[in-house]
């Protein structure tokens, strides 16, 4: 047995050496992928998908900064004597996010394998701390923040990225096969349930729906059976329906979404004001900075309803431009996933892309009355430091995968 193991190890080492020699003949800077199945493309390449993602990211964050300047004046004046206070904060976080992107797009994504479990555990601990009344910070009936003074962050945003990295690492292990549901499907579903339970203690139904959607998408691309996913989806949908049915304020919010005119000054108010703002913008908008909804007529205009402000000030043209950018990210992210050098990179690209696109769809859908309001931001556009930095960090990881595609 021992001699056989030695022979097998020797053959494996020779195979890796031959593969590396072949790789270096074609690419002097190439390295072997961790699974030893072939050369990893050189890190310095600027592929087509990489450039497209860079341009889409730059367009969204720059537009987000401009809209922050327009939409944060009213809330800034309500809390301070300066109309620039929130804009300066957003500009600072954009700078932090930019540094994060530049670092992460150069950091080989394979390095995220080892700390994946530690990062996920740390985020679970932060979510648990957020639920404690003596630790978590509350606002508008929700306890979703940690911090003190001017340093406040939202653990649920960090959890999204940690969840994707951990699930990608778990499902890409050489000893894990999707046919063995005990080592693949079940751990992911259990983790999804634990994260969702901690999020519901805040409560944050929107983040729960997002985590569930990302998990389902990653499992599908990993090769899980549709019957298993359908069963898990049925259970999740049933639990969501129960949460809505037995929670008066959630039930009223859903009813307000179904018929906002039934309670135009209550549960239907945000939806109606959002639709009114976008209708007022018409085709080409009222002009940047000329919108009225942000001046107290539309609650949370700079966060949950920034898309309505874009529609009012930049019109249908501006709204379609934003939607087009997210469609570009979706198509390019899928291309990166399909051309990723290994399974881990593929699942990372799938997870990050599905997170950004699902969150954008939920936010935009709420603004145009297609979905109920679930209290999540529009990625890269809404005001919010934790959301902006975490999403830009995720884009940095996706860009690194794009640099190494086949």
Short mmCIF file of C-alpha atoms in Angstrom, two decimals, residues 31-330:
data_model
loop_
_atom_site.label_atom_id
_atom_site.label_comp_id
_atom_site.label_asym_id
_atom_site.label_seq_id
_atom_site.Cartn_x
_atom_site.Cartn_y
_atom_site.Cartn_z
CA UNK A 31 1.32 29.00 -13.16
CA UNK A 32 -0.56 25.79 -12.54
CA UNK A 33 -4.09 25.94 -11.24
CA UNK A 34 -4.47 24.54 -7.69
CA UNK A 35 -6.08 21.35 -8.99
CA UNK A 36 -3.10 20.70 -11.26
CA UNK A 37 -5.31 20.26 -14.32
CA UNK A 38 -3.70 22.91 -16.45
CA UNK A 39 -1.94 26.24 -16.57
CA UNK A 40 -3.45 29.24 -14.88
CA UNK A 41 -3.46 32.19 -17.30
CA UNK A 42 -1.03 35.01 -16.48
CA UNK A 43 -2.42 37.58 -14.03
CA UNK A 44 -1.45 40.60 -16.10
CA UNK A 45 -3.86 40.03 -18.98
CA UNK A 46 -6.53 42.66 -19.68
CA UNK A 47 -9.28 40.52 -21.15
CA UNK A 48 -12.39 41.84 -22.87
CA UNK A 49 -14.70 40.96 -19.96
CA UNK A 50 -12.23 42.58 -17.54
CA UNK A 51 -12.36 45.89 -19.42
CA UNK A 52 -16.15 45.77 -19.76
CA UNK A 53 -16.55 45.19 -16.02
CA UNK A 54 -14.14 48.04 -15.22
CA UNK A 55 -16.09 50.44 -17.43
CA UNK A 56 -19.48 49.38 -16.02
CA UNK A 57 -18.20 49.67 -12.45
CA UNK A 58 -16.70 53.11 -13.10
CA UNK A 59 -19.91 54.36 -14.72
CA UNK A 60 -22.09 53.17 -11.83
CA UNK A 61 -19.93 54.51 -9.00
CA UNK A 62 -19.45 57.89 -10.70
CA UNK A 63 -23.18 58.18 -11.34
CA UNK A 64 -23.77 57.12 -7.74
CA UNK A 65 -21.49 59.89 -6.48
CA UNK A 66 -23.28 62.47 -8.63
CA UNK A 67 -26.68 61.29 -7.40
CA UNK A 68 -25.41 61.34 -3.82
CA UNK A 69 -24.56 65.01 -4.31
CA UNK A 70 -28.10 65.61 -5.54
CA UNK A 71 -30.10 63.39 -3.19
CA UNK A 72 -28.33 63.88 0.17
CA UNK A 73 -28.72 67.65 0.53
CA UNK A 74 -32.08 67.42 2.29
CA UNK A 75 -31.14 64.70 4.82
CA UNK A 76 -27.79 66.46 5.41
CA UNK A 77 -29.53 69.72 6.30
CA UNK A 78 -31.94 67.89 8.61
CA UNK A 79 -29.05 66.51 10.67
CA UNK A 80 -26.34 69.17 10.32
CA UNK A 81 -25.86 72.75 9.19
CA UNK A 82 -24.12 71.64 5.98
CA UNK A 83 -25.76 70.28 2.84
CA UNK A 84 -22.47 68.57 2.00
CA UNK A 85 -21.98 66.36 5.06
CA UNK A 86 -23.46 63.12 3.68
CA UNK A 87 -21.89 63.71 0.26
CA UNK A 88 -18.44 64.07 1.83
CA UNK A 89 -19.03 60.82 3.71
CA UNK A 90 -20.05 59.00 0.54
CA UNK A 91 -17.04 60.40 -1.33
CA UNK A 92 -14.75 59.16 1.44
CA UNK A 93 -16.24 55.65 1.28
CA UNK A 94 -15.90 55.71 -2.50
CA UNK A 95 -12.20 56.38 -2.01
CA UNK A 96 -11.94 53.42 0.38
CA UNK A 97 -13.83 51.22 -2.07
CA UNK A 98 -11.58 52.29 -4.94
CA UNK A 99 -8.49 51.29 -2.98
CA UNK A 100 -10.18 47.98 -2.20
CA UNK A 101 -10.90 47.32 -5.88
CA UNK A 102 -7.32 48.13 -6.90
CA UNK A 103 -5.93 45.77 -4.25
CA UNK A 104 -8.36 42.90 -4.79
CA UNK A 105 -8.19 42.84 -8.58
CA UNK A 106 -4.45 42.19 -8.18
CA UNK A 107 -4.79 39.67 -5.34
CA UNK A 108 -5.13 36.13 -6.67
CA UNK A 109 -8.66 35.00 -5.79
CA UNK A 110 -7.36 31.54 -4.80
CA UNK A 111 -5.99 33.14 -1.63
CA UNK A 112 -9.56 33.53 -0.37
CA UNK A 113 -9.91 29.76 0.04
CA UNK A 114 -8.04 29.47 3.31
CA UNK A 115 -9.76 32.27 5.30
CA UNK A 116 -13.24 31.49 3.89
CA UNK A 117 -14.47 29.57 6.95
CA UNK A 118 -12.95 32.09 9.37
CA UNK A 119 -14.60 34.99 7.55
CA UNK A 120 -17.97 33.27 7.54
CA UNK A 121 -17.70 32.52 11.25
CA UNK A 122 -16.77 36.12 12.02
CA UNK A 123 -19.79 37.40 10.10
CA UNK A 124 -22.12 35.00 11.92
CA UNK A 125 -20.75 36.36 15.20
CA UNK A 126 -21.32 39.94 14.06
CA UNK A 127 -24.90 39.12 13.06
CA UNK A 128 -25.50 37.56 16.47
CA UNK A 129 -24.08 40.63 18.21
CA UNK A 130 -26.30 42.88 16.10
CA UNK A 131 -29.37 41.07 17.45
CA UNK A 132 -28.44 41.90 21.06
CA UNK A 133 -30.37 44.97 22.29
CA UNK A 134 -27.39 46.14 24.31
CA UNK A 135 -25.00 45.94 21.35
CA UNK A 136 -26.88 46.43 18.07
CA UNK A 137 -27.88 49.92 16.94
CA UNK A 138 -31.53 50.50 16.06
CA UNK A 139 -33.19 52.82 13.56
CA UNK A 140 -36.76 52.87 12.26
CA UNK A 141 -37.71 49.70 14.12
CA UNK A 142 -34.76 47.63 12.85
CA UNK A 143 -31.53 46.67 14.61
CA UNK A 144 -29.04 46.22 11.75
CA UNK A 145 -25.92 48.16 12.68
CA UNK A 146 -22.86 47.92 14.90
CA UNK A 147 -20.45 50.65 15.91
CA UNK A 148 -20.17 53.77 17.97
CA UNK A 149 -20.21 57.46 17.21
CA UNK A 150 -19.52 58.19 13.56
CA UNK A 151 -18.10 54.71 12.88
CA UNK A 152 -21.10 52.51 12.10
CA UNK A 153 -21.33 49.55 9.73
CA UNK A 154 -23.90 46.97 8.65
CA UNK A 155 -22.78 43.34 9.21
CA UNK A 156 -25.34 41.97 6.76
CA UNK A 157 -23.43 43.60 3.89
CA UNK A 158 -20.19 41.90 4.91
CA UNK A 159 -22.06 38.62 5.31
CA UNK A 160 -23.11 38.59 1.65
CA UNK A 161 -19.53 38.48 0.42
CA UNK A 162 -18.35 36.08 3.14
CA UNK A 163 -21.26 33.75 2.36
CA UNK A 164 -20.39 33.65 -1.35
CA UNK A 165 -16.69 32.96 -0.73
CA UNK A 166 -17.43 30.21 1.79
CA UNK A 167 -20.04 28.45 -0.37
CA UNK A 168 -17.75 28.67 -3.42
CA UNK A 169 -14.90 27.17 -1.41
CA UNK A 170 -17.10 24.40 0.00
CA UNK A 171 -18.61 23.36 -3.33
CA UNK A 172 -15.26 23.43 -5.15
CA UNK A 173 -13.36 21.11 -2.82
CA UNK A 174 -11.96 18.10 -4.71
CA UNK A 175 -13.55 15.64 -2.27
CA UNK A 176 -17.03 17.17 -2.58
CA UNK A 177 -19.41 15.92 -5.27
CA UNK A 178 -22.95 17.18 -5.81
CA UNK A 179 -24.24 13.60 -5.86
CA UNK A 180 -23.31 13.43 -2.18
CA UNK A 181 -25.94 15.83 -0.82
CA UNK A 182 -24.75 15.38 2.76
CA UNK A 183 -21.43 17.05 2.03
CA UNK A 184 -22.64 19.71 -0.42
CA UNK A 185 -26.34 20.55 -0.58
CA UNK A 186 -27.17 20.06 3.09
CA UNK A 187 -24.33 22.23 4.52
CA UNK A 188 -25.22 25.08 2.16
CA UNK A 189 -28.92 24.89 3.01
CA UNK A 190 -28.18 24.73 6.74
CA UNK A 191 -25.87 27.75 6.50
CA UNK A 192 -28.51 29.62 4.48
CA UNK A 193 -31.06 28.85 7.20
CA UNK A 194 -28.75 30.00 10.00
CA UNK A 195 -27.86 33.25 8.22
CA UNK A 196 -31.53 33.89 7.41
CA UNK A 197 -32.56 33.28 11.02
CA UNK A 198 -29.97 35.78 12.28
CA UNK A 199 -31.07 38.31 9.67
CA UNK A 200 -34.72 37.92 10.63
CA UNK A 201 -33.81 38.82 14.21
CA UNK A 202 -32.92 42.32 12.98
CA UNK A 203 -35.39 42.00 11.07
CA UNK A 204 -34.16 42.12 7.46
CA UNK A 205 -36.38 40.10 5.11
CA UNK A 206 -34.82 41.64 2.01
CA UNK A 207 -31.36 40.34 2.91
CA UNK A 208 -32.85 36.90 3.64
CA UNK A 209 -34.41 36.75 0.19
CA UNK A 210 -31.14 37.85 -1.36
CA UNK A 211 -29.05 35.23 0.48
CA UNK A 212 -31.53 32.52 -0.49
CA UNK A 213 -31.47 33.60 -4.13
CA UNK A 214 -27.67 33.66 -4.26
CA UNK A 215 -27.43 30.23 -2.61
CA UNK A 216 -29.93 28.76 -5.09
CA UNK A 217 -28.06 30.21 -8.07
CA UNK A 218 -24.69 28.93 -6.86
CA UNK A 219 -26.09 25.46 -6.16
CA UNK A 220 -27.64 25.34 -9.63
CA UNK A 221 -24.37 26.21 -11.35
CA UNK A 222 -22.55 23.75 -9.08
CA UNK A 223 -24.72 20.96 -10.49
CA UNK A 224 -27.41 20.43 -7.86
CA UNK A 225 -30.53 18.60 -8.99
CA UNK A 226 -33.47 20.78 -9.92
CA UNK A 227 -35.77 18.59 -7.84
CA UNK A 228 -33.70 19.30 -4.73
CA UNK A 229 -33.64 23.03 -5.45
CA UNK A 230 -37.38 23.05 -6.11
CA UNK A 231 -38.04 21.34 -2.78
CA UNK A 232 -35.78 23.78 -0.93
CA UNK A 233 -37.42 26.70 -2.73
CA UNK A 234 -40.89 25.47 -1.79
CA UNK A 235 -39.92 25.24 1.87
CA UNK A 236 -38.34 28.70 1.77
CA UNK A 237 -41.34 30.26 0.05
CA UNK A 238 -43.68 28.66 2.58
CA UNK A 239 -41.67 30.03 5.50
CA UNK A 240 -41.64 33.49 3.90
CA UNK A 241 -45.40 33.37 3.44
CA UNK A 242 -45.83 32.42 7.10
CA UNK A 243 -43.60 35.30 8.19
CA UNK A 244 -45.70 37.71 6.18
CA UNK A 245 -49.03 36.24 7.27
CA UNK A 246 -48.25 36.29 10.99
CA UNK A 247 -46.51 39.68 11.03
CA UNK A 248 -49.07 42.52 10.91
CA UNK A 249 -46.71 45.19 9.61
CA UNK A 250 -45.30 42.90 6.90
CA UNK A 251 -48.82 41.90 5.88
CA UNK A 252 -49.86 45.54 5.67
CA UNK A 253 -46.79 46.35 3.58
CA UNK A 254 -47.63 43.58 1.10
CA UNK A 255 -51.25 44.77 0.94
CA UNK A 256 -49.98 48.29 0.37
CA UNK A 257 -47.89 46.99 -2.52
CA UNK A 258 -50.83 45.10 -4.07
CA UNK A 259 -53.13 48.13 -3.84
CA UNK A 260 -51.22 51.28 -2.82
CA UNK A 261 -54.29 53.48 -3.39
CA UNK A 262 -56.07 51.67 -0.57
CA UNK A 263 -53.76 53.42 1.91
CA UNK A 264 -52.12 56.29 -0.03
CA UNK A 265 -50.88 58.09 3.09
CA UNK A 266 -49.71 54.93 4.87
CA UNK A 267 -48.32 51.68 3.48
CA UNK A 268 -48.81 52.75 -0.12
CA UNK A 269 -47.19 56.16 0.31
CA UNK A 270 -43.62 55.28 -0.71
CA UNK A 271 -44.73 53.33 -3.76
CA UNK A 272 -47.02 56.10 -4.99
CA UNK A 273 -44.45 58.85 -4.39
CA UNK A 274 -41.82 56.81 -6.22
CA UNK A 275 -44.10 56.31 -9.23
CA UNK A 276 -45.04 59.99 -9.17
CA UNK A 277 -41.38 61.04 -9.17
CA UNK A 278 -40.51 58.88 -12.16
CA UNK A 279 -43.62 59.98 -14.05
CA UNK A 280 -42.66 63.61 -13.45
CA UNK A 281 -39.25 62.96 -15.00
CA UNK A 282 -40.66 61.95 -18.35
CA UNK A 283 -38.20 61.01 -21.07
CA UNK A 284 -35.28 63.33 -20.37
CA UNK A 285 -35.92 64.28 -16.71
CA UNK A 286 -36.31 67.52 -14.81
CA UNK A 287 -32.57 68.06 -14.74
CA UNK A 288 -29.84 67.01 -12.35
CA UNK A 289 -30.55 68.49 -8.92
CA UNK A 290 -34.01 69.73 -9.92
CA UNK A 291 -36.02 66.84 -8.50
CA UNK A 292 -38.59 67.47 -5.77
CA UNK A 293 -39.12 63.98 -4.33
CA UNK A 294 -35.88 64.08 -2.32
CA UNK A 295 -37.04 67.15 -0.36
CA UNK A 296 -39.09 65.11 2.09
CA UNK A 297 -41.78 63.95 -0.32
CA UNK A 298 -40.22 60.48 -0.78
CA UNK A 299 -38.82 58.87 2.39
CA UNK A 300 -35.35 57.31 2.03
CA UNK A 301 -34.92 58.82 -1.41
CA UNK A 302 -31.11 58.71 -1.11
CA UNK A 303 -31.00 55.03 -0.06
CA UNK A 304 -33.87 52.68 -0.91
CA UNK A 305 -35.38 54.90 -3.62
CA UNK A 306 -32.38 56.40 -5.39
CA UNK A 307 -33.69 54.87 -8.63
CA UNK A 308 -36.81 57.04 -8.36
CA UNK A 309 -34.60 60.13 -7.97
CA UNK A 310 -32.65 59.08 -11.06
CA UNK A 311 -35.90 58.66 -12.98
CA UNK A 312 -37.16 62.06 -11.87
CA UNK A 313 -33.98 64.01 -12.59
CA UNK A 314 -32.52 62.08 -15.53
CA UNK A 315 -35.77 60.72 -16.95
CA UNK A 316 -36.45 57.44 -18.67
CA UNK A 317 -33.16 57.78 -20.53
CA UNK A 318 -31.19 57.84 -17.27
CA UNK A 319 -33.19 54.95 -15.83
CA UNK A 320 -32.60 52.80 -18.91
CA UNK A 321 -28.90 53.67 -18.78
CA UNK A 322 -28.71 52.30 -15.23
CA UNK A 323 -30.62 49.15 -16.15
CA UNK A 324 -28.35 48.64 -19.16
CA UNK A 325 -25.24 48.83 -16.97
CA UNK A 326 -26.60 46.12 -14.68
CA UNK A 327 -27.51 43.97 -17.69
CA UNK A 328 -23.93 44.40 -18.93
CA UNK A 329 -22.59 43.27 -15.54
CA UNK A 330 -24.94 40.27 -15.59
#
